[in-house]
Short mmCIF file of C-alpha atoms in Angstrom, two decimals:
data_model
loop_
_atom_site.label_atom_id
_atom_site.label_comp_id
_atom_site.label_asym_id
_atom_site.label_seq_id
_atom_site.Cartn_x
_atom_site.Cartn_y
_atom_site.Cartn_z
CA MET X 13 32.49 -10.71 4.84
CA LYS X 14 30.69 -10.91 1.51
CA ARG X 15 29.12 -7.49 2.17
CA ARG X 16 32.52 -5.82 2.41
CA THR X 17 33.65 -7.48 -0.81
CA LEU X 18 30.57 -6.28 -2.64
CA MET X 19 30.92 -2.79 -1.25
CA SER X 20 34.40 -2.51 -2.67
CA LEU X 21 33.26 -3.86 -6.03
CA MET X 22 30.36 -1.44 -6.21
CA ALA X 23 32.18 1.71 -5.11
CA GLY X 24 31.33 4.57 -7.44
CA LEU X 25 28.79 2.63 -9.54
CA SER X 26 25.46 4.29 -10.30
CA MET X 27 22.13 2.53 -9.80
CA SER X 28 21.78 2.02 -13.56
CA ALA X 29 25.20 0.42 -13.66
CA LEU X 30 24.17 -1.91 -10.86
CA LEU X 31 21.13 -3.08 -12.77
CA THR X 32 23.18 -3.84 -15.87
CA ALA X 33 25.63 -5.96 -13.90
CA PRO X 34 23.50 -8.64 -12.18
CA ALA X 35 26.53 -10.80 -11.47
CA LEU X 36 27.57 -8.33 -8.78
CA ALA X 37 24.33 -9.09 -6.93
CA ALA X 38 24.72 -12.85 -7.20
CA ASP X 39 26.02 -13.18 -3.64
CA ILE X 40 23.24 -11.10 -2.08
CA THR X 41 20.43 -12.53 0.05
CA VAL X 42 17.47 -10.25 0.73
CA GLY X 43 15.00 -10.92 3.54
CA MET X 44 11.35 -9.87 3.55
CA SER X 45 9.24 -9.84 6.70
CA TRP X 46 5.56 -9.74 5.71
CA ALA X 47 3.04 -8.43 8.24
CA ASN X 48 0.31 -10.79 7.01
CA TYR X 49 0.94 -12.55 3.73
CA GLN X 50 -2.73 -13.56 3.54
CA GLU X 51 -3.59 -10.23 1.89
CA GLU X 52 -4.07 -10.62 -1.86
CA ARG X 53 -1.78 -7.82 -2.87
CA TRP X 54 1.33 -9.00 -1.01
CA LYS X 55 1.47 -12.08 -3.21
CA ILE X 56 1.63 -9.77 -6.22
CA ASP X 57 4.32 -7.63 -4.58
CA GLU X 58 6.35 -10.75 -3.88
CA SER X 59 6.18 -11.85 -7.51
CA GLY X 60 7.74 -8.53 -8.59
CA LEU X 61 10.26 -8.58 -5.76
CA ARG X 62 11.37 -12.13 -6.45
CA ALA X 63 11.56 -11.56 -10.22
CA GLY X 64 13.61 -8.39 -9.78
CA LEU X 65 16.09 -10.08 -7.47
CA GLU X 66 16.38 -13.19 -9.62
CA GLU X 67 17.19 -11.05 -12.65
CA MET X 68 20.15 -9.67 -10.69
CA GLY X 69 21.16 -13.10 -9.45
CA ALA X 70 20.14 -12.33 -5.86
CA THR X 71 18.14 -14.55 -3.50
CA LEU X 72 14.94 -13.81 -1.58
CA VAL X 73 13.95 -15.38 1.75
CA THR X 74 10.65 -14.49 3.41
CA ALA X 75 8.68 -14.85 6.62
CA ASP X 76 5.01 -14.23 7.45
CA ALA X 77 4.21 -12.60 10.79
CA GLN X 78 0.53 -13.55 10.50
CA SER X 79 -0.66 -10.28 12.03
CA SER X 80 1.44 -10.64 15.19
CA ASN X 81 4.01 -8.21 16.57
CA GLU X 82 5.69 -11.00 18.52
CA ARG X 83 5.84 -13.24 15.45
CA GLN X 84 7.29 -10.43 13.35
CA ALA X 85 10.04 -9.79 15.90
CA SER X 86 10.87 -13.51 15.91
CA ASP X 87 10.77 -13.63 12.10
CA ILE X 88 13.22 -10.74 11.80
CA ASP X 89 15.57 -12.39 14.29
CA GLY X 90 15.41 -15.50 12.14
CA LEU X 91 16.13 -13.61 8.93
CA LEU X 92 19.11 -11.88 10.53
CA ALA X 93 20.39 -15.24 11.77
CA ARG X 94 20.24 -16.50 8.18
CA GLY X 95 22.69 -13.79 7.18
CA VAL X 96 20.54 -11.58 4.96
CA ASP X 97 22.36 -8.64 3.36
CA ALA X 98 19.29 -6.36 3.31
CA LEU X 99 15.96 -6.51 5.08
CA LEU X 100 12.58 -5.35 3.76
CA ILE X 101 9.74 -5.06 6.27
CA VAL X 102 6.00 -4.68 5.85
CA ALA X 103 5.35 -3.71 9.45
CA TRP X 104 2.33 -5.01 11.31
CA ASP X 105 2.86 -2.17 13.79
CA SER X 106 5.33 0.49 12.71
CA GLU X 107 6.24 1.40 16.29
CA ALA X 108 6.38 -2.10 17.76
CA VAL X 109 8.82 -3.22 15.07
CA ILE X 110 11.43 -0.55 15.90
CA PRO X 111 13.50 -2.71 18.32
CA SER X 112 13.90 -5.25 15.51
CA VAL X 113 14.91 -2.47 13.13
CA GLU X 114 17.51 -1.27 15.63
CA ARG X 115 18.98 -4.77 15.85
CA ALA X 116 19.28 -5.02 12.08
CA LEU X 117 20.87 -1.60 11.72
CA ALA X 118 23.29 -2.34 14.57
CA GLU X 119 24.45 -5.38 12.59
CA GLY X 120 25.02 -3.23 9.52
CA ILE X 121 22.02 -4.61 7.64
CA PRO X 122 20.20 -2.00 5.50
CA VAL X 123 16.49 -1.82 6.37
CA ILE X 124 13.79 -0.88 3.86
CA ALA X 125 10.27 -0.09 5.07
CA TYR X 126 8.09 -1.49 2.31
CA GLU X 127 4.80 0.39 1.69
CA ARG X 128 4.21 0.91 5.42
CA GLN X 129 6.56 3.54 6.76
CA ILE X 130 8.76 2.83 9.76
CA GLU X 131 9.69 6.33 10.87
CA TYR X 132 13.20 5.73 12.14
CA PRO X 133 16.55 7.29 11.13
CA GLY X 134 18.46 5.25 8.58
CA VAL X 135 15.44 3.29 7.33
CA PHE X 136 14.82 3.62 3.59
CA TYR X 137 11.14 3.97 2.57
CA VAL X 138 9.71 2.37 -0.59
CA ALA X 139 6.04 2.96 -1.38
CA PHE X 140 3.33 4.24 -3.62
CA ASP X 141 2.69 7.86 -2.66
CA PRO X 142 0.10 7.43 0.13
CA VAL X 143 -0.98 11.07 0.24
CA GLU X 144 -1.76 10.99 -3.48
CA VAL X 145 -3.78 7.81 -2.90
CA GLY X 146 -6.03 9.76 -0.56
CA ARG X 147 -6.31 12.65 -2.99
CA ILE X 148 -7.34 10.31 -5.79
CA GLN X 149 -10.04 8.74 -3.65
CA ALA X 150 -11.52 12.03 -2.52
CA ARG X 151 -11.29 13.74 -5.93
CA GLU X 152 -13.28 11.03 -7.65
CA LEU X 153 -15.95 10.85 -4.97
CA VAL X 154 -16.35 14.62 -4.97
CA LYS X 155 -16.74 14.59 -8.76
CA VAL X 156 -19.79 12.36 -8.54
CA GLN X 157 -21.05 13.48 -5.10
CA PRO X 158 -19.98 17.09 -4.47
CA LYS X 159 -22.42 17.54 -1.60
CA GLY X 160 -23.94 15.37 1.12
CA ASP X 161 -23.29 13.16 4.11
CA TYR X 162 -19.91 11.39 3.96
CA VAL X 163 -18.45 8.55 5.99
CA ILE X 164 -14.71 7.88 6.30
CA ILE X 165 -13.67 4.27 6.89
CA LYS X 166 -9.98 4.60 7.65
CA GLY X 167 -7.26 1.96 7.59
CA SER X 168 -5.34 0.50 10.51
CA PRO X 169 -4.48 3.07 13.20
CA THR X 170 -1.06 1.44 13.69
CA ASP X 171 -0.13 1.87 10.01
CA GLN X 172 1.31 5.28 9.12
CA TYR X 173 0.23 4.67 5.52
CA ALA X 174 -3.40 4.91 6.64
CA HIS X 175 -2.72 8.28 8.26
CA TYR X 176 -1.12 9.57 5.05
CA VAL X 177 -4.13 8.41 3.02
CA LEU X 178 -6.39 10.32 5.41
CA THR X 179 -4.21 13.41 4.95
CA GLY X 180 -4.69 13.23 1.20
CA GLN X 181 -8.43 12.74 1.54
CA LYS X 182 -8.75 15.73 3.82
CA GLU X 183 -6.79 17.98 1.46
CA ILE X 184 -9.68 17.57 -0.97
CA ILE X 185 -12.73 17.42 1.30
CA ASP X 186 -11.85 19.85 4.09
CA PRO X 187 -12.66 22.98 2.00
CA LEU X 188 -16.04 21.40 1.16
CA ILE X 189 -16.64 20.61 4.82
CA ASP X 190 -15.76 24.18 5.75
CA ASN X 191 -18.26 25.64 3.26
CA GLY X 192 -21.00 23.24 4.31
CA ASP X 193 -21.23 21.17 1.14
CA ILE X 194 -20.01 17.99 2.85
CA LYS X 195 -20.78 16.75 6.34
CA ILE X 196 -18.85 13.88 7.94
CA VAL X 197 -21.48 11.77 9.70
CA GLY X 198 -19.21 8.88 10.67
CA GLU X 199 -15.48 8.15 10.87
CA GLN X 200 -13.80 4.96 12.08
CA TRP X 201 -10.39 3.27 12.02
CA THR X 202 -10.27 -0.33 10.78
CA ASP X 203 -8.10 -2.57 12.96
CA GLY X 204 -5.65 -4.48 10.78
CA TRP X 205 -7.35 -3.25 7.58
CA VAL X 206 -9.64 -6.29 8.03
CA PRO X 207 -12.72 -6.14 5.74
CA ASP X 208 -14.99 -7.69 8.38
CA ASN X 209 -13.99 -4.94 10.80
CA ALA X 210 -14.76 -2.32 8.15
CA GLN X 211 -18.15 -3.89 7.53
CA LYS X 212 -19.01 -3.84 11.24
CA ASN X 213 -17.89 -0.21 11.52
CA MET X 214 -20.02 0.74 8.53
CA GLU X 215 -23.03 -1.13 9.86
CA ASN X 216 -22.76 0.70 13.19
CA ILE X 217 -22.53 4.05 11.45
CA LEU X 218 -25.53 3.29 9.24
CA THR X 219 -27.56 2.42 12.33
CA ALA X 220 -26.48 5.62 14.07
CA VAL X 221 -27.47 7.87 11.13
CA ASN X 222 -30.59 5.96 10.06
CA ASP X 223 -28.93 4.93 6.77
CA LYS X 224 -28.55 8.55 5.64
CA VAL X 225 -25.22 8.32 3.83
CA ASP X 226 -24.34 9.71 0.41
CA ALA X 227 -20.71 8.59 -0.05
CA VAL X 228 -18.00 6.58 1.72
CA LEU X 229 -14.27 7.22 1.64
CA ALA X 230 -12.98 3.69 2.24
CA SER X 231 -9.21 3.69 2.53
CA ASN X 232 -8.44 0.50 0.58
CA ASP X 233 -10.20 -2.10 -1.53
CA GLY X 234 -10.50 -4.56 1.33
CA THR X 235 -12.31 -2.05 3.53
CA ALA X 236 -14.35 -1.00 0.49
CA GLY X 237 -15.55 -4.59 0.17
CA GLY X 238 -16.77 -4.52 3.76
CA VAL X 239 -18.41 -1.14 3.20
CA VAL X 240 -20.23 -2.29 0.06
CA ALA X 241 -21.52 -5.36 1.90
CA ALA X 242 -22.92 -3.14 4.66
CA LEU X 243 -24.45 -0.71 2.17
CA SER X 244 -26.02 -3.53 0.17
CA SER X 245 -27.73 -4.87 3.28
CA VAL X 246 -29.72 -1.62 3.61
CA GLY X 247 -30.34 -1.01 -0.08
CA LEU X 248 -27.60 1.58 -0.59
CA GLU X 249 -25.38 -0.36 -2.99
CA GLY X 250 -24.22 2.00 -5.73
CA ILE X 251 -23.53 5.11 -3.69
CA PRO X 252 -19.96 6.39 -4.24
CA VAL X 253 -17.26 4.31 -2.51
CA SER X 254 -13.48 4.61 -2.87
CA GLY X 255 -10.60 2.17 -2.45
CA GLN X 256 -6.97 1.55 -3.29
CA ASP X 257 -4.74 -1.26 -4.60
CA GLY X 258 -6.67 -2.50 -7.63
CA ASP X 259 -7.83 -5.78 -6.06
CA ILE X 260 -9.59 -8.11 -8.50
CA ALA X 261 -12.83 -7.96 -6.51
CA ALA X 262 -12.69 -4.16 -6.36
CA LEU X 263 -12.15 -3.77 -10.10
CA ASN X 264 -15.14 -6.04 -10.65
CA ARG X 265 -17.17 -3.86 -8.25
CA ILE X 266 -16.20 -0.81 -10.30
CA ALA X 267 -17.41 -2.57 -13.46
CA LEU X 268 -20.62 -3.52 -11.66
CA GLY X 269 -21.11 0.01 -10.31
CA SER X 270 -20.87 -0.68 -6.57
CA GLN X 271 -17.44 0.98 -6.18
CA THR X 272 -16.49 4.29 -7.76
CA VAL X 273 -12.70 4.37 -7.80
CA THR X 274 -9.56 2.56 -6.81
CA ALA X 275 -6.12 4.14 -6.62
CA TRP X 276 -4.38 1.40 -8.57
CA LYS X 277 -0.92 0.47 -7.39
CA ASP X 278 0.83 -1.95 -9.73
CA ALA X 279 2.39 -3.97 -6.94
CA ARG X 280 4.58 -5.82 -9.45
CA GLU X 281 6.43 -2.56 -10.07
CA LEU X 282 6.77 -1.75 -6.38
CA GLY X 283 8.21 -5.22 -5.83
CA ARG X 284 10.79 -4.62 -8.54
CA LEU X 285 11.63 -1.25 -7.05
CA GLY X 286 12.09 -2.87 -3.64
CA ALA X 287 14.43 -5.40 -5.22
CA LYS X 288 16.54 -2.68 -6.85
CA VAL X 289 16.79 -0.65 -3.65
CA ALA X 290 17.63 -3.68 -1.51
CA ALA X 291 20.33 -4.88 -3.90
CA ALA X 292 21.82 -1.40 -4.19
CA LEU X 293 21.94 -0.82 -0.43
CA ALA X 294 23.33 -4.30 0.21
CA SER X 295 26.03 -3.57 -2.37
CA GLY X 296 27.12 -0.41 -0.61
CA THR X 297 25.31 2.28 -2.59
CA ALA X 298 24.62 5.29 -0.37
CA PRO X 299 20.86 5.75 0.21
CA GLU X 300 20.86 9.28 -1.20
CA GLU X 301 22.56 8.01 -4.37
CA ILE X 302 19.82 5.53 -5.22
CA GLU X 303 18.24 6.49 -8.53
CA GLY X 304 15.04 8.49 -7.92
CA ALA X 305 15.67 8.85 -4.17
CA VAL X 306 13.87 11.72 -2.45
CA VAL X 307 13.73 12.96 1.13
CA TRP X 308 10.50 11.94 2.87
CA ASP X 309 9.81 13.91 6.04
CA LYS X 310 6.01 13.93 6.23
CA GLY X 311 5.68 11.60 9.21
CA PRO X 312 4.37 12.70 12.62
CA LYS X 313 7.91 12.72 14.03
CA GLY X 314 9.27 14.75 11.12
CA THR X 315 12.09 12.26 10.61
CA ALA X 316 13.88 12.84 7.30
CA GLN X 317 14.30 9.54 5.45
CA ASN X 318 15.50 8.59 2.02
CA ALA X 319 12.65 7.20 -0.04
CA ALA X 320 11.66 5.97 -3.48
CA VAL X 321 8.01 6.70 -4.18
CA LEU X 322 5.84 5.59 -7.11
CA ALA X 323 2.68 7.31 -8.36
CA PRO X 324 -0.69 5.51 -8.05
CA VAL X 325 -3.13 5.54 -10.98
CA THR X 326 -6.77 6.60 -10.85
CA ILE X 327 -9.07 3.80 -12.08
CA THR X 328 -12.79 4.36 -12.61
CA ARG X 329 -15.39 2.84 -14.94
CA ASP X 330 -14.13 5.19 -17.65
CA ASN X 331 -10.61 3.72 -17.90
CA LEU X 332 -10.83 0.08 -16.83
CA ASP X 333 -9.05 -0.75 -20.08
CA VAL X 334 -5.83 0.45 -18.37
CA VAL X 335 -5.74 -2.55 -16.02
CA LEU X 336 -6.78 -4.89 -18.83
CA ASP X 337 -3.99 -3.64 -21.10
CA ALA X 338 -1.49 -4.08 -18.25
CA ASP X 339 -2.52 -7.75 -17.83
CA TRP X 340 -3.41 -6.96 -14.24
CA ILE X 341 -6.83 -8.61 -14.56
CA SER X 342 -8.58 -10.76 -17.13
CA LYS X 343 -11.66 -9.48 -18.89
CA GLU X 344 -13.55 -12.47 -17.50
CA ASP X 345 -12.75 -11.48 -13.92
CA LEU X 346 -13.28 -7.79 -14.54
CA CYS X 347 -16.68 -8.21 -16.14
CA ALA X 348 -18.05 -11.10 -14.10
CA GLY X 349 -21.77 -10.54 -13.51
CA VAL X 350 -21.90 -7.34 -15.54
CA THR X 351 -25.08 -7.13 -17.62
CA ASP X 352 -26.84 -3.79 -17.92
CA ASN X 353 -24.98 -0.48 -18.14
CA ALA X 354 -21.66 -2.19 -18.83
CA PRO X 355 -18.52 -0.02 -18.95
CA ASP X 356 -16.70 0.17 -22.28
CA ALA X 357 -14.06 -2.29 -21.05
CA CYS X 358 -16.75 -4.97 -20.73
CA LYS X 359 -18.40 -4.44 -24.15
#
């Protein structure tokens, strides 16, 4: 009932008009189904999402699937029963969640796949460009280690985002593999993106290659933490390692010199973008009319979806001031334990 009223009120309004008229969003409730809220970054995303919705007068309700497909399905049923007007989902498994997506769409509830793509017709995709994340990681490692034995510690095999990151990495390193400059000596998926799993995978690879590793493409900062722990145990701390997200611990590792790069994703901004898209769709704005909307058809099924995609930022020791200036991290946290060879941001 309230959705139809809002749709008639919003007919013909642009996205910018929507954002300048928060009263029109005052009757909107947005649901968010988190795959596993324990991850550091989702708390930051939620702060941006909640703030963006509150500024428009909308309400956010959330549920945490705690790394369970069954729990996520139950959570989504619960959010739909509460009468949400739009549903954002961070999928634990992008295929397993599809029946829940179908139920939401059948009820006329707009569905937004948040960061982790759900490749299904009618689902809007909101994310930081995952292919560019992979490019950033590989570019920076190749700059400092253009030749040698590389390991790839990939993300979760059930998360399409991890596959996109790998695509970006390979765009950069495949020509160097083909000409013999780089050799991949180990490559493993990391179930659930869990750092302990990444550490075990890295330890097994180190054993298999007698610790002969020159660089590691770790797909996010959590897996990078596991990788660095494994490398440290065999005296290899300091070889090039990549990551993504801009986790506090990862930025500190960059300052310390045990991680080379993170593809920083200001999750506060993605949260705000998710809020804008959810409010617009719930208010009847056509997906293709959302400001900045593009067609995303890079998935394995080739499904064309409307999407809003933000650009990640390369962060290395040379520009750590960027995250300081953005109030993403305190200087105390960034520079904890840094003594010799401090980056400029820690001087």
